[in-house]
Coordinates of C-alpha atoms in Angstrom, one line a residue:
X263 CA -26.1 12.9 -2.0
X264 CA -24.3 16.3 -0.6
X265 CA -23.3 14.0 2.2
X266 CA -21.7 10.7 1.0
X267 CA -19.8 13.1 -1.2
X268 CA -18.3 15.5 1.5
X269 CA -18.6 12.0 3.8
X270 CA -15.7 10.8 1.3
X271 CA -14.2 14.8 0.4
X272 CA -11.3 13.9 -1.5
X273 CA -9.5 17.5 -1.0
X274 CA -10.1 16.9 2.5
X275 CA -8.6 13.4 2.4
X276 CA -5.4 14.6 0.9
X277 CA -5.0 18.1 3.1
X278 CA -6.1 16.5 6.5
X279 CA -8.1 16.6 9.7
X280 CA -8.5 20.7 11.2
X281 CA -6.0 20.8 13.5
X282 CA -6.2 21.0 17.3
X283 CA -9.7 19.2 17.1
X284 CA -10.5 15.8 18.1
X285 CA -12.9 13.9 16.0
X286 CA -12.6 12.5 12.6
X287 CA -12.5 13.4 8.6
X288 CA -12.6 12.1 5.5
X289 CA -8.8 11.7 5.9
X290 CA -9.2 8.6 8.3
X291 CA -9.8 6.7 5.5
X292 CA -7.5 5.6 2.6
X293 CA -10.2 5.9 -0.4
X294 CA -12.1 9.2 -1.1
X295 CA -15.0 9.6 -3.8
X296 CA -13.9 11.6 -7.4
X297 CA -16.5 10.5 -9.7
X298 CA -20.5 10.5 -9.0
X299 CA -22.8 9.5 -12.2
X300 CA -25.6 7.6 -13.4
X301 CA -25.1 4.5 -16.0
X302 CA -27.3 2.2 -17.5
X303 CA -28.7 0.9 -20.8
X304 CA -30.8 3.7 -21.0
X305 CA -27.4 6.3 -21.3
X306 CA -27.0 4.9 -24.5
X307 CA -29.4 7.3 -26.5
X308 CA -30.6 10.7 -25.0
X309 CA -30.5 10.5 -21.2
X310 CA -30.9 14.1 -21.3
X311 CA -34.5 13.7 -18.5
X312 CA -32.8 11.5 -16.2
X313 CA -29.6 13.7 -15.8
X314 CA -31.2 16.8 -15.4
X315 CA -33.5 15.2 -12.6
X316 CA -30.3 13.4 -10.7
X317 CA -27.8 16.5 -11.0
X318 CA -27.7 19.0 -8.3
X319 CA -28.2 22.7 -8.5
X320 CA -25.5 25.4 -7.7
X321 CA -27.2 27.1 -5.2
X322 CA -27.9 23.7 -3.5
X323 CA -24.1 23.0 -3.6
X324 CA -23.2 26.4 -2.0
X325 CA -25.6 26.2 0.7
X326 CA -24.6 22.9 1.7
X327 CA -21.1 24.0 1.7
X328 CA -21.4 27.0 3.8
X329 CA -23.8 25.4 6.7
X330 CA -21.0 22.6 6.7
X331 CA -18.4 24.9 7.3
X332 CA -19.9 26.2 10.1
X333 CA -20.9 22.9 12.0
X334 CA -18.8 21.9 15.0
X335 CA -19.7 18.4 14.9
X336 CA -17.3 15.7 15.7
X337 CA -17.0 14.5 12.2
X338 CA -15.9 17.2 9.9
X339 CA -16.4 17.2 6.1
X340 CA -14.5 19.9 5.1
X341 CA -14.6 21.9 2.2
X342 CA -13.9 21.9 -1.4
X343 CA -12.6 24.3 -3.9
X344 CA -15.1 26.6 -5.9
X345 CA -14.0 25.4 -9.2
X346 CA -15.2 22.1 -7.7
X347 CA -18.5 23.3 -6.3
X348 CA -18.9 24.5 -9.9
X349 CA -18.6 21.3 -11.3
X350 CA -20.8 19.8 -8.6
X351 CA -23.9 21.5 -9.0
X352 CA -23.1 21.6 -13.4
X353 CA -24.1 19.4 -15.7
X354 CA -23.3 15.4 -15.6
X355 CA -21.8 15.5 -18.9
X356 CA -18.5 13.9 -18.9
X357 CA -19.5 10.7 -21.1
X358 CA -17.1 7.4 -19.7
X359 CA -17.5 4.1 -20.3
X360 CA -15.6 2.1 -17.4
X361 CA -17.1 -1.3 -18.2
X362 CA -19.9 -2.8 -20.6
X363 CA -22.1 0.3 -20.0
X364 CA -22.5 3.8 -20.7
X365 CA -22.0 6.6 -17.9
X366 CA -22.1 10.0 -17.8
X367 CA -20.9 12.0 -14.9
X368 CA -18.9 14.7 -13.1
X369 CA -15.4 14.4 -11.9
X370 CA -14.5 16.5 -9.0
X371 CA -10.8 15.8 -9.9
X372 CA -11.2 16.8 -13.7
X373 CA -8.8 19.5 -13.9
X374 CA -5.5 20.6 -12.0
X375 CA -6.1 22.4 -8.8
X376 CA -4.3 23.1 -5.4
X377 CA -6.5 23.7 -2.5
X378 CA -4.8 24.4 0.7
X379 CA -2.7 21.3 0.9
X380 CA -4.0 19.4 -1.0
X381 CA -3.8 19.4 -4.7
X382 CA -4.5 17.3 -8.2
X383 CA -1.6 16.5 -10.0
X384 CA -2.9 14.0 -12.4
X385 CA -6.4 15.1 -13.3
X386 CA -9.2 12.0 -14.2
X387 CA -11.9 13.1 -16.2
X388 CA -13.3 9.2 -15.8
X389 CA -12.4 6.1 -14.0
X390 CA -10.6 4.2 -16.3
X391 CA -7.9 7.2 -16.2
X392 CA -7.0 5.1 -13.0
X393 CA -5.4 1.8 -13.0
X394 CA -8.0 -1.2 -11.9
X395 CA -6.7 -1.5 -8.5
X396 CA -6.8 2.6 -7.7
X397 CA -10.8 2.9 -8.2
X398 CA -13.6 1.1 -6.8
X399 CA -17.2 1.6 -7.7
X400 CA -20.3 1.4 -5.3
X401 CA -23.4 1.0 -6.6
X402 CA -27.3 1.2 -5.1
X403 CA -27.9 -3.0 -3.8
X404 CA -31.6 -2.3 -3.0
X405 CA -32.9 -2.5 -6.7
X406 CA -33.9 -5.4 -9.1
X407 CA -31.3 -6.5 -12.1
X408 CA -33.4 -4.8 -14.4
X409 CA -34.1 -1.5 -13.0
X410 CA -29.4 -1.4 -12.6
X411 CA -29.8 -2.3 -16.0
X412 CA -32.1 0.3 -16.9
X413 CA -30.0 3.1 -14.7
X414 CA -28.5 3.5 -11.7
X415 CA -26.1 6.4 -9.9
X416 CA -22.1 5.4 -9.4
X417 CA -20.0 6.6 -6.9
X418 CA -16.6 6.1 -7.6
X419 CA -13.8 6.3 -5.6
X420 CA -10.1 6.9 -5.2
X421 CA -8.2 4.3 -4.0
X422 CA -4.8 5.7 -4.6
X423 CA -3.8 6.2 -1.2
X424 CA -4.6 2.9 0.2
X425 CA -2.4 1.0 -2.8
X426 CA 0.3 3.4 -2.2
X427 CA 0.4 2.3 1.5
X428 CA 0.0 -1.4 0.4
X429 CA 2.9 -0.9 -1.7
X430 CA 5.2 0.7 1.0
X431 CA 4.2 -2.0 3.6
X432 CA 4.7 -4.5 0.8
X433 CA 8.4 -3.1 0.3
X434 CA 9.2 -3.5 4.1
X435 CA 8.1 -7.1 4.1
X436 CA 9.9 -7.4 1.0
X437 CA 13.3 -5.9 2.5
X438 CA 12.7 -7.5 5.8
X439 CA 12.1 -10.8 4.5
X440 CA 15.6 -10.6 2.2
X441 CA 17.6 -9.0 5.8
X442 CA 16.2 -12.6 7.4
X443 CA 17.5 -14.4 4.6
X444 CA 20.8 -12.6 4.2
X445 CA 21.4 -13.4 7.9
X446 CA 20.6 -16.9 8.0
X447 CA 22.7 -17.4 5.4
X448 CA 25.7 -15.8 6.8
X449 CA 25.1 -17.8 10.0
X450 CA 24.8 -20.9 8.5
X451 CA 28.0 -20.2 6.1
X452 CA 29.9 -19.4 9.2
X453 CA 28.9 -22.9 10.8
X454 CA 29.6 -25.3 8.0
X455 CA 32.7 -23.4 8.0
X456 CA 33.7 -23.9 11.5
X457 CA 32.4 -27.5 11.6
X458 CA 32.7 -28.9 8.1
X459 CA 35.3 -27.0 5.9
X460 CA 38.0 -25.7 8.7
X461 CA 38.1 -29.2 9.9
X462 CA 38.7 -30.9 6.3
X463 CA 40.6 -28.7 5.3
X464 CA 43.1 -29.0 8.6
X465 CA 43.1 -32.2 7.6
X466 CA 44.2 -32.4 4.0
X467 CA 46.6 -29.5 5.4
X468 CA 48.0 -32.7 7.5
X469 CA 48.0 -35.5 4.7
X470 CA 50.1 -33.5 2.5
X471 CA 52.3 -32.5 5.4
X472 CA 53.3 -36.1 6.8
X473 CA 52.9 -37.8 2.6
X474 CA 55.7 -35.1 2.4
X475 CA 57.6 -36.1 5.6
X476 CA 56.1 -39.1 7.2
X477 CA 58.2 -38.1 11.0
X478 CA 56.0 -35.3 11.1
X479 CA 53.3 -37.3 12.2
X480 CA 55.0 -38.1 15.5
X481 CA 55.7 -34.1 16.0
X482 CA 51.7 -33.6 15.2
X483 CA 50.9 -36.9 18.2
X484 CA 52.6 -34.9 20.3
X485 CA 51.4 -31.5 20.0
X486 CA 47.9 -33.0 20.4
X487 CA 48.8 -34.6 22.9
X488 CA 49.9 -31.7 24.7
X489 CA 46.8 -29.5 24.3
X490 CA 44.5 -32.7 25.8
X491 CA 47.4 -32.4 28.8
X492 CA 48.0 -28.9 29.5
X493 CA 51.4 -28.8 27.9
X494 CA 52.5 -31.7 30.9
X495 CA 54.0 -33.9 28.3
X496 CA 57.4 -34.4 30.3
X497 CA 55.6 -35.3 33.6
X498 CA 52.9 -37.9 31.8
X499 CA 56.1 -39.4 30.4
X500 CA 58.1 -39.7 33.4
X501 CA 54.8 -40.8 35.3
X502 CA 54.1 -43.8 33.3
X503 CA 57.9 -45.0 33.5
X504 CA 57.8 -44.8 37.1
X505 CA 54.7 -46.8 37.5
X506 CA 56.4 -49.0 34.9
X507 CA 59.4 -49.6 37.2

């Protein structure tokens, strides 16, 4: 049980890997455990005998915490506050009821505290004090329907970290989805303008301008005709009467 929990340390998943040391922590991962418990049917009345059997003792906590923190191994729990060891090796007595059944538990992230780094702003005394999509439960698979139904230990966990990330990524699509769209739509404005609109609207420009004064049009023949010519209108002239006498 000691450790899945400092597996998952959520004070060490907020503060971060020792420094200078290869190797992982629980801060490789996006969810960290908060809440451990035992729910069932059988929480309903007095579950007084089956807590006291699945809670851990104090000096069972401590001992665990202190050969941890002198392990070198690659993967490094960590370490966790004493208010928190407290509550560890205490009393599962924090009554929740996160679904159809009855739990009672400990939250490790029950009260405000600042440990190094890391530190609980928003304490959760049970899982429903988090949104749907911030927790996640794991339960033992290797046991019948009844004997869940009976009782069973939770492990919840954290999942604040991971749906803050979504939502950040989520954002960046978001704004890099609208900066494609804003830019396709200013190209494609600018060509309807250069071939559609500039065009018609050179044209009305023209209607008016020879309804108004009908010689004009001869003026606009020749100015066309001396952009197709290179400005040689005199020469084009005088060659075609040449080859015409």
């Amino acid at each position: 049980m000691l450790r899945y929990v400092y597996y998952h340390n959520w004070f060490t998943g907020r503060e971060g890997c020792p420094k200078g040391e290869d190797g992982g922590c629980p801060r490789d991962f996006y969810s960290h455990l908060f809440m451990v418990g035992m729910g069932g049917e059988k929480m309903e009345g007095d579950p007084g005998t089956l807590l006291e059997e699945a809670q851990l003792r104090l000096s069972t906590v401590e001992t665990w915490q202190a050969s941890v923190a002198n392990e070198r191994d690659v993967y490094r729990y960590g370490a966790m506050p004493e208010e928190v060891l407290e509550l560890l090796g205490g009393p599962w007595s924090e009554k929740c009821t996160p679904g159809s059944y009855t739990m009672y538990g400990v939250s490790l992230i029950q009260d405000k505290i600042k440990f190094g780094e890391s530190e609980v702003s928003y304490p959760v005394k049970c899982p429903h004090d988090l949104r749907p999509a911030e927790r996640m439960r794991y339960i033992p698979r290797r046991m019948t329907e009844a004997q869940m139904s009976d009782y069973h230990i939770s492990l919840w966990f954290d999942r604040r970290p991971f749906v803050q990330e979504e939502a950040a990524q989520s954002l960046a699509m978001t704004l890099f989805v609208c900066v494609c769209l804003l830019t396709a739509a200013m190209m494609f404005h600018n060509d309807v303008s250069q071939l559609v609109l500039y065009p018609v609207e050179t044209m009305i420009s023209r209607v008016q301008t020879i309804r108004d004064n009908p010689m004009t049009a001869i003026q606009m023949a020749e100015e066309e005709f001396r952009k197709e010519t290179g400005g040689d209108l005199g020469g084009r002239r005088s060659g075609s009467k040449t080859g015409e006498g």
